[in-house]
Short mmCIF file of C-alpha atoms and ligand atoms in Angstrom, two decimals:
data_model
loop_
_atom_site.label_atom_id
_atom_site.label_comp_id
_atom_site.label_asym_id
_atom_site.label_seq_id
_atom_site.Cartn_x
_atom_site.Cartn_y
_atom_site.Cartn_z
CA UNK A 1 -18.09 259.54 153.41
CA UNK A 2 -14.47 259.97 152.70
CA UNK A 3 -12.12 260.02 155.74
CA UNK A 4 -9.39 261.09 154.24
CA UNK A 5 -10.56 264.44 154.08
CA UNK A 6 -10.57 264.71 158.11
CA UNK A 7 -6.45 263.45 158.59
CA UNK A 8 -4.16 264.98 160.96
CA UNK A 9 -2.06 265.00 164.37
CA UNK A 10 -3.82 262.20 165.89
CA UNK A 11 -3.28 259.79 163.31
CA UNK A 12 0.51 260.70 162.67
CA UNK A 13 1.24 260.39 166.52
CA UNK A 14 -0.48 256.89 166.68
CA UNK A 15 1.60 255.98 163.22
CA UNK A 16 4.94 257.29 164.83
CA UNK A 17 4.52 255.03 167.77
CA UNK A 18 4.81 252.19 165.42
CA UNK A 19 7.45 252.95 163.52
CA UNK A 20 9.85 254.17 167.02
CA UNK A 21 8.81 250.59 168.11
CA UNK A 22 9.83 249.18 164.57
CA UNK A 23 7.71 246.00 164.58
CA UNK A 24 5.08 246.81 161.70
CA UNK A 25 3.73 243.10 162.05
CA UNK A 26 0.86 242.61 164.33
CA UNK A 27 1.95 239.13 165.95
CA UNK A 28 5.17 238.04 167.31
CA UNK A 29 8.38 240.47 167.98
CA UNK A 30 6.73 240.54 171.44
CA UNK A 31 10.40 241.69 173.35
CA UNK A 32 10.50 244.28 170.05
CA UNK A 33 7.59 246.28 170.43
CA UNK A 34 7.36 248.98 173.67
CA UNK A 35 3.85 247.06 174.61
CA UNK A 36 2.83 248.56 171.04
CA UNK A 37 -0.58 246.42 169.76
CA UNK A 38 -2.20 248.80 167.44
CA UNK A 39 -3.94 245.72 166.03
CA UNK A 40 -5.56 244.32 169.46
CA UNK A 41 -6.08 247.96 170.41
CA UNK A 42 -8.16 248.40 167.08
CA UNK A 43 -10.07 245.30 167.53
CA UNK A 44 -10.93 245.96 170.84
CA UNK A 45 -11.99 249.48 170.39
CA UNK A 46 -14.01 248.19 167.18
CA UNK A 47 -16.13 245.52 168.91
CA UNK A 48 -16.85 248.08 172.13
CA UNK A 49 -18.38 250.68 169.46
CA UNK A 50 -20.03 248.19 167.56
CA UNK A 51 -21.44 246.51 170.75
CA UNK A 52 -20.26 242.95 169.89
CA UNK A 53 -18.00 240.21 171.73
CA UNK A 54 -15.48 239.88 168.44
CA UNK A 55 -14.04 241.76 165.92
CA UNK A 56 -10.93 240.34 163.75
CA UNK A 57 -9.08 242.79 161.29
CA UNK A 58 -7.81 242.31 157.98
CA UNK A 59 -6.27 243.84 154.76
CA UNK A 60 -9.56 245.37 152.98
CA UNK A 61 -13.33 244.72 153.19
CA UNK A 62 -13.11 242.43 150.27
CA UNK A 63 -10.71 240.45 152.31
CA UNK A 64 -13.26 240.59 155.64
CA UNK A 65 -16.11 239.11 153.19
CA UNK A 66 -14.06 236.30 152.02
CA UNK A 67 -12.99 235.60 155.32
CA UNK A 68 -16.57 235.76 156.72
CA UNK A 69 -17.52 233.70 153.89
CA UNK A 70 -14.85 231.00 154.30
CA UNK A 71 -14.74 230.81 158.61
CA UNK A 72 -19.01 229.90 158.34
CA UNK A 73 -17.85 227.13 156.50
CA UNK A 74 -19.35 228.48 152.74
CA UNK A 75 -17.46 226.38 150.13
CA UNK A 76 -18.18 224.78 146.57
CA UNK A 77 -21.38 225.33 145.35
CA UNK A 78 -22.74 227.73 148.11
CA UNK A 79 -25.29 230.07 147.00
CA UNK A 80 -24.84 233.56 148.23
CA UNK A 81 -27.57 235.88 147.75
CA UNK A 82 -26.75 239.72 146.75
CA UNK A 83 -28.25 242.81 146.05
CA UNK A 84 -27.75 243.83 141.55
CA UNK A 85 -26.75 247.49 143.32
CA UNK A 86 -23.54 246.65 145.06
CA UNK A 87 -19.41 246.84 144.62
CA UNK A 88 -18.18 244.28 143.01
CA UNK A 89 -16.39 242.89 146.28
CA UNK A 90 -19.50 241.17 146.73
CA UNK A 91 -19.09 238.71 143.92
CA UNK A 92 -15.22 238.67 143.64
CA UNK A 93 -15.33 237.73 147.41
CA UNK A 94 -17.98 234.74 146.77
CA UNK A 95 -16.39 233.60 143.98
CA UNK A 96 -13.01 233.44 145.23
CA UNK A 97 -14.04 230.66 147.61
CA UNK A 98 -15.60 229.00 145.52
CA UNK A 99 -19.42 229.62 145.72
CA UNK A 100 -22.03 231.32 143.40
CA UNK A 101 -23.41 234.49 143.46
CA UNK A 102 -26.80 235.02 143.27
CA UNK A 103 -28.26 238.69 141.80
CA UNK A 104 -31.29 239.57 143.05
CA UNK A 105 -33.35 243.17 142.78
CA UNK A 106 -33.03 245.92 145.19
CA UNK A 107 -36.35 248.01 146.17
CA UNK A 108 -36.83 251.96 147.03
CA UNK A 109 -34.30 251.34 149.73
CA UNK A 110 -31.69 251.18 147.35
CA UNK A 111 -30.69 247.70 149.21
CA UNK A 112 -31.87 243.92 148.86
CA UNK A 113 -35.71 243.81 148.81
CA UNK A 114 -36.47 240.93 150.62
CA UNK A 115 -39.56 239.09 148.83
CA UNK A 116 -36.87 238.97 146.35
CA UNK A 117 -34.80 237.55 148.67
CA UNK A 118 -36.52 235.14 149.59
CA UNK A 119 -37.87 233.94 145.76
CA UNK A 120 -34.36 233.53 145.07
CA UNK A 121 -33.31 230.50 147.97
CA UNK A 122 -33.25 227.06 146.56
CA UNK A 123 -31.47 223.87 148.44
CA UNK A 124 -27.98 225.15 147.65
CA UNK A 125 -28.45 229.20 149.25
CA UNK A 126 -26.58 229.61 152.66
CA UNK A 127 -26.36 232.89 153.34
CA UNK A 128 -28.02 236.33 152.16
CA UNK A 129 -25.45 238.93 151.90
CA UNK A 130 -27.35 242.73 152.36
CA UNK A 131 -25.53 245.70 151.08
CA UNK A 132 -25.98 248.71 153.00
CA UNK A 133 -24.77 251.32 150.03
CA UNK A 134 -24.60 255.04 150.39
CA UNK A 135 -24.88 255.32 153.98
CA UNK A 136 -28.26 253.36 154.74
CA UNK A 137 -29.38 249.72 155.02
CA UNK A 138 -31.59 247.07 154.33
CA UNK A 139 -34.70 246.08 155.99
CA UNK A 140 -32.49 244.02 158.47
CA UNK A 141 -36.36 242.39 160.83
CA UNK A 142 -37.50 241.53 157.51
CA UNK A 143 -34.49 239.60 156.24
CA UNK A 144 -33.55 238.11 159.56
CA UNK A 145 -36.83 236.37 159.73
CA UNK A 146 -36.52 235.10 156.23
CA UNK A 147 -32.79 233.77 157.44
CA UNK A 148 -33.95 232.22 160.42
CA UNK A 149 -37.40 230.32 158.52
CA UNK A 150 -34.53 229.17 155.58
CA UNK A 151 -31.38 228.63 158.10
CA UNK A 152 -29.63 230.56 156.25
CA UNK A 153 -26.80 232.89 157.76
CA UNK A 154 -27.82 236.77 157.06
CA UNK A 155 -23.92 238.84 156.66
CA UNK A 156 -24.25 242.41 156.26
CA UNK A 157 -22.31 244.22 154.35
CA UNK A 158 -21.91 247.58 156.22
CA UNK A 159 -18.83 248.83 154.37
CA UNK A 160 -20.43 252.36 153.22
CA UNK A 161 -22.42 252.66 156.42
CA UNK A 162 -20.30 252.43 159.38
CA UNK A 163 -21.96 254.43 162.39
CA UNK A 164 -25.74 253.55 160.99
CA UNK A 165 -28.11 251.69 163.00
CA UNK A 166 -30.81 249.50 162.69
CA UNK A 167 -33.18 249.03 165.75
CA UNK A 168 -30.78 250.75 168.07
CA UNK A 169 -27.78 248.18 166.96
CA UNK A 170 -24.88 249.27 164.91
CA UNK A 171 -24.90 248.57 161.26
CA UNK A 172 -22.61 245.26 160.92
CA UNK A 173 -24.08 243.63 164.55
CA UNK A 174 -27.31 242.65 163.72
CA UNK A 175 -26.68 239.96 161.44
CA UNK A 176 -24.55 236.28 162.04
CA UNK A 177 -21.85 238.76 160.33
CA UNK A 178 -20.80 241.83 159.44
CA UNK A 179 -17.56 243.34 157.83
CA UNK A 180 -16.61 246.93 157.01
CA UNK A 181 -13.89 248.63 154.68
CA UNK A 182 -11.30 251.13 155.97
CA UNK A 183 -10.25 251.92 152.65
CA UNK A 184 -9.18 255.46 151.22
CA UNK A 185 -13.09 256.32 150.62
CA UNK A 186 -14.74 255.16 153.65
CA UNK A 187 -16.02 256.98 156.59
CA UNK A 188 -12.85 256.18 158.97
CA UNK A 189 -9.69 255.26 157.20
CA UNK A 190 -6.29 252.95 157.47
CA UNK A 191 -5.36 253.71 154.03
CA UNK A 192 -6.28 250.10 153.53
CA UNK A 193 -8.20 247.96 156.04
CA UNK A 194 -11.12 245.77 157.38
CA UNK A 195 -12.41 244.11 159.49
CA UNK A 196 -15.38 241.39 160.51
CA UNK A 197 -17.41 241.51 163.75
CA UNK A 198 -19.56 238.83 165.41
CA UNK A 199 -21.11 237.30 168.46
CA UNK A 200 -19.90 233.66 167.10
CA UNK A 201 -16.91 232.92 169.20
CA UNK A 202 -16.40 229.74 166.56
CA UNK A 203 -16.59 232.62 163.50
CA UNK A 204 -13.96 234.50 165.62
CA UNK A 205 -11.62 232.13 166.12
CA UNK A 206 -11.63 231.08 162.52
CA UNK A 207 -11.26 234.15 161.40
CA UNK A 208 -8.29 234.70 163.75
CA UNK A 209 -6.45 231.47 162.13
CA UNK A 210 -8.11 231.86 158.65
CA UNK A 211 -6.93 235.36 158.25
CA UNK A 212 -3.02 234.35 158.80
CA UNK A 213 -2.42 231.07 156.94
CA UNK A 214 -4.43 229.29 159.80
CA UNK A 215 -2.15 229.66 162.59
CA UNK A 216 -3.49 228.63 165.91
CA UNK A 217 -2.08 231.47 167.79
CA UNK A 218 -1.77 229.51 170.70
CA UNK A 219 1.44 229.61 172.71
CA UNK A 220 3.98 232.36 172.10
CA UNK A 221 6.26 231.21 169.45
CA UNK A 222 5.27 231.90 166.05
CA UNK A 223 7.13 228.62 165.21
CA UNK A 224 5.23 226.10 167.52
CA UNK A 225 2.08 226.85 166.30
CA UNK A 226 -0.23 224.52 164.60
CA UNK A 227 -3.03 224.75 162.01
CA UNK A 228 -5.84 223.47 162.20
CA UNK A 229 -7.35 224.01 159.03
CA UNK A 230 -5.91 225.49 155.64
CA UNK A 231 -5.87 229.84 155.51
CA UNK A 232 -4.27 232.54 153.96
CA UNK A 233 -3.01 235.74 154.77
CA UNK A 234 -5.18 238.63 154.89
CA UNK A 235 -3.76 240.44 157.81
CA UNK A 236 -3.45 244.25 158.62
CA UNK A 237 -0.46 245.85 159.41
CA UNK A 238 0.56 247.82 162.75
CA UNK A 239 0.85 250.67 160.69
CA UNK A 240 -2.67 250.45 159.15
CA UNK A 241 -3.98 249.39 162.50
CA UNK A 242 -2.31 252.67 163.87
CA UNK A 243 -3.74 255.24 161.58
CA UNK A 244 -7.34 253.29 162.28
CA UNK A 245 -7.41 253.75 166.25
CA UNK A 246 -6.87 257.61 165.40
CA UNK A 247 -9.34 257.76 162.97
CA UNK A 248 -12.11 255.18 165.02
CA UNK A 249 -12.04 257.28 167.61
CA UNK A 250 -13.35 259.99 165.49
CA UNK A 251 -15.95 258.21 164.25
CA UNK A 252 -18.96 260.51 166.19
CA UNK A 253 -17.56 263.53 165.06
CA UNK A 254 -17.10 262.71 161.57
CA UNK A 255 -21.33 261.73 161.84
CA UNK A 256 -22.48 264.65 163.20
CA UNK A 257 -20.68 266.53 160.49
CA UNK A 258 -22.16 264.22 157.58
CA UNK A 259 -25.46 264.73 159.79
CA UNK A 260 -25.38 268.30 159.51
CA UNK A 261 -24.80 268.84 155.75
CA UNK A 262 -26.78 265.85 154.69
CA UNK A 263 -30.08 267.76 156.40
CA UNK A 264 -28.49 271.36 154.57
CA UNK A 265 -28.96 269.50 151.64
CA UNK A 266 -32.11 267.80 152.86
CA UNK A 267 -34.23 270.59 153.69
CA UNK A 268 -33.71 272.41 150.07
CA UNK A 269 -34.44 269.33 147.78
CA UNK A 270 -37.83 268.61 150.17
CA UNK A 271 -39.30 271.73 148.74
CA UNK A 272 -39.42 270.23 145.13
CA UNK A 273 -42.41 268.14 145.18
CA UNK A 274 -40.92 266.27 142.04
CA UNK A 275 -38.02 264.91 144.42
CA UNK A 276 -38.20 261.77 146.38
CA UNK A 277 -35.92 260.26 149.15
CA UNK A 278 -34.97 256.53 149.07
CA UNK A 279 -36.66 254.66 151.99
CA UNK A 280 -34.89 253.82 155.39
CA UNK A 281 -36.34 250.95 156.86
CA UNK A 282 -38.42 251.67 160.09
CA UNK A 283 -36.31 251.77 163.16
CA UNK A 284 -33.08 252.45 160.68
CA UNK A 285 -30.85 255.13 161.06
CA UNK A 286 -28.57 256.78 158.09
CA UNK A 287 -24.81 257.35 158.35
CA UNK A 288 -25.66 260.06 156.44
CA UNK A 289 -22.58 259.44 153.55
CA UNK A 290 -24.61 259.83 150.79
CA UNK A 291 -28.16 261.40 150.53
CA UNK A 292 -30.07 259.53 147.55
CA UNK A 293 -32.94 261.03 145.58
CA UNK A 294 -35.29 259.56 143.05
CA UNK A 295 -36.58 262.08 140.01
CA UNK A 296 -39.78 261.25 138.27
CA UNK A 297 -38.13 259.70 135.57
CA UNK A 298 -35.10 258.11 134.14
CA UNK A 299 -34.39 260.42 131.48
CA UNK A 300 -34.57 263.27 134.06
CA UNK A 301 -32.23 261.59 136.49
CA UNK A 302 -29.83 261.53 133.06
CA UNK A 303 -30.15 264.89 132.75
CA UNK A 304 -29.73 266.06 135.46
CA UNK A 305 -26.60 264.31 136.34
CA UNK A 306 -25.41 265.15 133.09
CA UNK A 307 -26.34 268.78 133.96
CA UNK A 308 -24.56 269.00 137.59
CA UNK A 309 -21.73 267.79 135.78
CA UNK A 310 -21.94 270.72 133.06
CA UNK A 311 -21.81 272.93 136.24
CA UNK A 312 -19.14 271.72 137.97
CA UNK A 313 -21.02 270.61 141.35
CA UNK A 314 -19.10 267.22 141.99
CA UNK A 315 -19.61 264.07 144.14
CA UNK A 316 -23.26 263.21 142.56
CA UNK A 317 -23.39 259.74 141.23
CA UNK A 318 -25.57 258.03 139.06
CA UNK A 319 -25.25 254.51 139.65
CA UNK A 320 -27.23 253.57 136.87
CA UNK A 321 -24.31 253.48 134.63
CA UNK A 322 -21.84 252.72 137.08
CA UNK A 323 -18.76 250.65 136.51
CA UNK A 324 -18.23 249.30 139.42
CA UNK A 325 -21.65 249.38 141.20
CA UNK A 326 -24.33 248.46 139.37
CA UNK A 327 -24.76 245.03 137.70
CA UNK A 328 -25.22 246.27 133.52
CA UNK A 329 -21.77 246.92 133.30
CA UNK A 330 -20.05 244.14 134.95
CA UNK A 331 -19.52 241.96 131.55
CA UNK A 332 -16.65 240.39 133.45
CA UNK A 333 -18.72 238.69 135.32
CA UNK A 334 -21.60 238.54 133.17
CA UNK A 335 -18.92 237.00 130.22
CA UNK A 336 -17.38 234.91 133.00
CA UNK A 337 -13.73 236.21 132.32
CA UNK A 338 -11.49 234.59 134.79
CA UNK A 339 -7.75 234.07 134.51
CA UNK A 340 -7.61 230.85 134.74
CA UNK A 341 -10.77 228.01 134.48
CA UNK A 342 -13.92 228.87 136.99
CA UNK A 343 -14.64 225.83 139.11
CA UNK A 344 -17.55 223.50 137.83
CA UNK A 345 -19.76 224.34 140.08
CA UNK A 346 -19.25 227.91 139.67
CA UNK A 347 -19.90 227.77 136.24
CA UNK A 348 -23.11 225.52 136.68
CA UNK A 349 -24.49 227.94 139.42
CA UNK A 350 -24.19 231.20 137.90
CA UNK A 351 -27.37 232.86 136.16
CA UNK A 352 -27.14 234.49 133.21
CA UNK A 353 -27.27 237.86 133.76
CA UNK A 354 -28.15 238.55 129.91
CA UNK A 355 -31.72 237.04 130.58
CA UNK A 356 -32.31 238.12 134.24
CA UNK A 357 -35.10 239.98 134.89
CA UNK A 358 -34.08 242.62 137.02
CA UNK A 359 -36.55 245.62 135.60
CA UNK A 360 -37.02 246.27 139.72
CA UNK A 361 -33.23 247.26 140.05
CA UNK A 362 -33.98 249.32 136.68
CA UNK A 363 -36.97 251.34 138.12
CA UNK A 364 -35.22 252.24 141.37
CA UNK A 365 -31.35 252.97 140.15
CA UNK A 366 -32.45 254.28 137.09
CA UNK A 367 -34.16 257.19 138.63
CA UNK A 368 -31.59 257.76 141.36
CA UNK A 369 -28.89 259.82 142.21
CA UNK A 370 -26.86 260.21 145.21
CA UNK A 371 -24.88 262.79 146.48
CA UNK A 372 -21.38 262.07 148.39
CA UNK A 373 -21.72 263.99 151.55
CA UNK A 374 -18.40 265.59 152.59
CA UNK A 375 -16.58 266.11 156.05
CA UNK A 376 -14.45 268.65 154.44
CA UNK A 377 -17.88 271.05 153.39
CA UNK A 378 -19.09 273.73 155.59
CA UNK A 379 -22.26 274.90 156.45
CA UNK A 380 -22.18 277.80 154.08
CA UNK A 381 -19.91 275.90 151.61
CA UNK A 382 -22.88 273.16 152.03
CA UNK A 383 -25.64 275.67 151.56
CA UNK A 384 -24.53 277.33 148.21
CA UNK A 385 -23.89 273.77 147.25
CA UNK A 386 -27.65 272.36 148.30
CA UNK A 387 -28.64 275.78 146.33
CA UNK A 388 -27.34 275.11 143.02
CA UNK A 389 -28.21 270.84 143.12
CA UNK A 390 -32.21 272.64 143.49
CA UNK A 391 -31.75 274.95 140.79
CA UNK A 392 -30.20 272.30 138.46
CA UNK A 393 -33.44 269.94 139.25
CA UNK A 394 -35.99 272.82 138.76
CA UNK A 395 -34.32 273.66 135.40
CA UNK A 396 -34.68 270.54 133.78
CA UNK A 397 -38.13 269.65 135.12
C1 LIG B 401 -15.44 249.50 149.72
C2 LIG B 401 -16.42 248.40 149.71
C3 LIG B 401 -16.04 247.06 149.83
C4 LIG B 401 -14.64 246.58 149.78
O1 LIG B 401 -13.74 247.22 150.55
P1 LIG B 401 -12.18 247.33 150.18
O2 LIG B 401 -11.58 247.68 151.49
O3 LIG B 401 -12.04 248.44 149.17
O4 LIG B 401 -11.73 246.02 149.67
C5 LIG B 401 -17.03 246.11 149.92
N1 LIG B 401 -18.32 246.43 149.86
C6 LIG B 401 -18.73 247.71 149.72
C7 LIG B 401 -20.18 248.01 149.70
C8 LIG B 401 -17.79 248.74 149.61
O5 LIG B 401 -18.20 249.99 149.43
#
């Protein structure tokens, strides 16, 4: 996944164009800039790969979810559906506008299962927010339908999976909305980064005001402009925007690389009839970030990891324990510690996750683990690697 890894020439060059121009703001400083517009450039380079009419960027993918939460008008009360295997941008985003997350259990895809989905809308659910973790994605037909019988909206997550596809369409295009990170860890970098992409020329254009204190960007003076409705500012920076057009532009390259040593890796853990692969949705294709395995049993997944740990081969999670993706060890939200007092109707609206019944989730984590897929591995690097995951599994079975 990580794009740091891959950093270089191309990226400096784009970054020293901004700084000889020295406007690192993205609007105004028109007379300033040498015709620099590393942000438009982005955008517009973003929505041609990702085949879709708009894409507005922002400061990080937990900014893009809040801001495709807030410009489809979610508010007070909102219920937003999510997946118990997630980051915990997914709540933190929901809950900083004001709505209520609701956990529901993932399935062998490792993503939202949808009858689960769809047990969980009541009068109050507006949209059902899929995670596509480690590289792959949710059955996007199956939840679209249940979105379009509920009119709900359906915003995909598609942080970890940038380059996937679902029925030919890029991961992040095939719902109302989609956002991705450019964080540190993602696929393509800006250091720090997102961004939202739509069809929805009304979503645009509030995420275009929402996203900088709801400025109308209409007319050329920064000054004149009017707002039509309250924001905040989540913009990028020219310089982030910079190092993103250098790294977008690798974006093919860095797949086929993940391809290749995600099917080194493949092809050796196949032969162990023990191991299974999580499920990609029919007409879904991977990213191939991650490649996630189920073992026959939790206590064997344990070991395992445990084990690959012992001997030093890195970059193999298991989520089950997690911190920061997997729903038993987010007491924070769980304990409801906020700063300062939750809203009411937060507070009404939130299950308890002490109670929940999410033995699903348990089945399907608890037997996983998934290994990071690097840029920076070669094939033979990638081999001995794939070599010593098989002998790990074969020793404790
Ligand atoms: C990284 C990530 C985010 C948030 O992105 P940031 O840019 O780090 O704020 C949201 N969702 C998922 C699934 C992620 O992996």
């Amino acid at each position: 996944m990580p794009g740091f890894e891959l950093f270089g020439d191309k990226e400096k060059a784009q970054v020293n164009e901004v700084l000889d121009s020295t406007v690192l703001m993205r609007y105004g400083f028109d007379g300033m800039r040498n015709g620099h517009w590393k942000a438009v450039e982005l955008e517009k380079a973003l929505s041609q790969r990702m085949q879709v009419d708009y894409a507005q960027l922002v400061s990080s993918g937990t900014a893009a979810l809040t801001v495709a939460l807030a410009v489809a008008g979610v508010g007070a009360g909102d219920e937003v559906i999510i997946p118990t295997f997630t980051f915990v941008a997914s709540f933190e985003s929901i809950l900083a506008i004001g709505a209520v997350p609701i956990l529901v259990d993932v399935d062998d895809t490792l993503t939202l299962n949808p009858k689960a989905v769809e047990n969980a809308i009541t009068e109050r659910t507006r949209v059902v927010m899929p995670v596509h973790m480690c590289g792959s994605m949710a059955d996007l037909a199956a939840l679209k339908s249940i979105c379009e019988k509920h009119n709900l909206l359906l915003l995909e997550d598609a942080c970890q999976a940038i380059g996937g596809t679902f029925n030919k369409k890029p991961l992040g295009s095939y719902g109302d909305l989609g956002v991705f990170s450019f964080d540190y860890v993602k696929t393509i970098t800006c250091g720090e980064g997102g961004a939202i992409i739509t069809n929805n020329k009304k979503f645009y254009k509030n995420a275009d005001h929402y996203s900088d204190h709801g400025h109308d960007h209409v007319g050329k003076d920064r000054g004149a402009e009017t707002h039509p409705f309250l924001g905040y500012n989540y913009r990028i920076s020219e310089l982030h925007a910079a190092v993103g057009l250098a790294q977008l532009a690798r974006l093919d390259e860095f797949l086929s690389i993940q391809k290749r040593n995600y099917s080194i890796l493949r092809t050796v853990l196949e032969d162990i009839s023990e191991v299974s692969f999580r499920r990609v949705p029919k007409g879904g294709i991977e990213n191939y970030s991650f490649l996630s395995f189920f073992l026959p049993s939790m206590a064997l997944a344990e070991e395992v990891h445990a084990a690959m740990g012992d001997e030093g081969v890195d970059g193999c999670f298991y989520w089950f324990h997690n911190n920061w993706h997997y729903y038993r060890k987010w007491e924070h939200l769980t304990e409801r510690k906020s700063l300062g007092k939750l809203p009411k109707e937060t507070l009404e609206g939130l299950q308890d996750l002490e109670t929940c019944d999410f033995s699903q989730s348990d089945h399907w984590v608890g037997r996983n683990i998934s290994c990071l897929i690097k840029l920076g591995w070669s094939e033979n690097e990638m081999r001995q690697r794939a070599e010593k995951i098989a002998q790990i599994i074969k020793k404790s079975l």
